[in-house]
């Protein structure tokens, strides 16, 4: 008998947000300080926690920031999908 394959760890969510560029820049600094990845382009940003924070609750976004969606793709794939036109 073979051992069952352990379940894969949950993939961290990538939060797709829209907001003013200056505010996204401030968020970039805040999230980098705690080890989360963030990439921004104009009024859009993708924020992804590290794997060990995959189950962390979603951040509270400032009122000027809109959560446009959540992806479970890795950070780079989420950025490509969100930043590049279809």
mmCIF file of C-alpha atoms in Angstrom, residues 18-49:
data_model
loop_
_atom_site.group_PDB
_atom_site.id
_atom_site.type_symbol
_atom_site.label_atom_id
_atom_site.label_comp_id
_atom_site.label_asym_id
_atom_site.label_seq_id
_atom_site.Cartn_x
_atom_site.Cartn_y
_atom_site.Cartn_z
ATOM 1 C CA UNK A 18 -7.601 49.780 -7.822
ATOM 2 C CA UNK A 19 -6.748 53.114 -6.257
ATOM 3 C CA UNK A 20 -4.863 56.391 -6.591
ATOM 4 C CA UNK A 21 -1.203 55.851 -7.525
ATOM 5 C CA UNK A 22 0.121 57.813 -4.542
ATOM 6 C CA UNK A 23 -1.916 55.697 -2.131
ATOM 7 C CA UNK A 24 -0.852 52.477 -3.888
ATOM 8 C CA UNK A 25 2.780 53.595 -3.469
ATOM 9 C CA UNK A 26 2.210 54.044 0.283
ATOM 10 C CA UNK A 27 0.602 50.592 0.448
ATOM 11 C CA UNK A 28 3.581 49.170 -1.443
ATOM 12 C CA UNK A 29 5.896 50.344 1.321
ATOM 13 C CA UNK A 30 3.595 49.002 4.058
ATOM 14 C CA UNK A 31 3.196 45.555 2.494
ATOM 15 C CA UNK A 32 6.897 45.218 1.631
ATOM 16 C CA UNK A 33 7.686 45.952 5.293
ATOM 17 C CA UNK A 34 5.752 42.833 6.355
ATOM 18 C CA UNK A 35 7.083 40.582 3.575
ATOM 19 C CA UNK A 36 4.148 40.673 1.150
ATOM 20 C CA UNK A 37 4.708 41.188 -2.587
ATOM 21 C CA UNK A 38 3.084 44.106 -4.319
ATOM 22 C CA UNK A 39 3.303 45.316 -7.875
ATOM 23 C CA UNK A 40 1.564 48.438 -9.118
ATOM 24 C CA UNK A 41 0.892 49.890 -12.540
ATOM 25 C CA UNK A 42 -0.896 53.208 -12.788
ATOM 26 C CA UNK A 43 -4.141 52.821 -10.802
ATOM 27 C CA UNK A 44 -3.921 49.023 -10.383
ATOM 28 C CA UNK A 45 -1.995 46.832 -7.944
ATOM 29 C CA UNK A 46 -1.588 43.151 -7.111
ATOM 30 C CA UNK A 47 -0.803 42.283 -3.491
ATOM 31 C CA UNK A 48 0.207 38.715 -2.573
ATOM 32 C CA UNK A 49 1.130 37.374 0.864
#
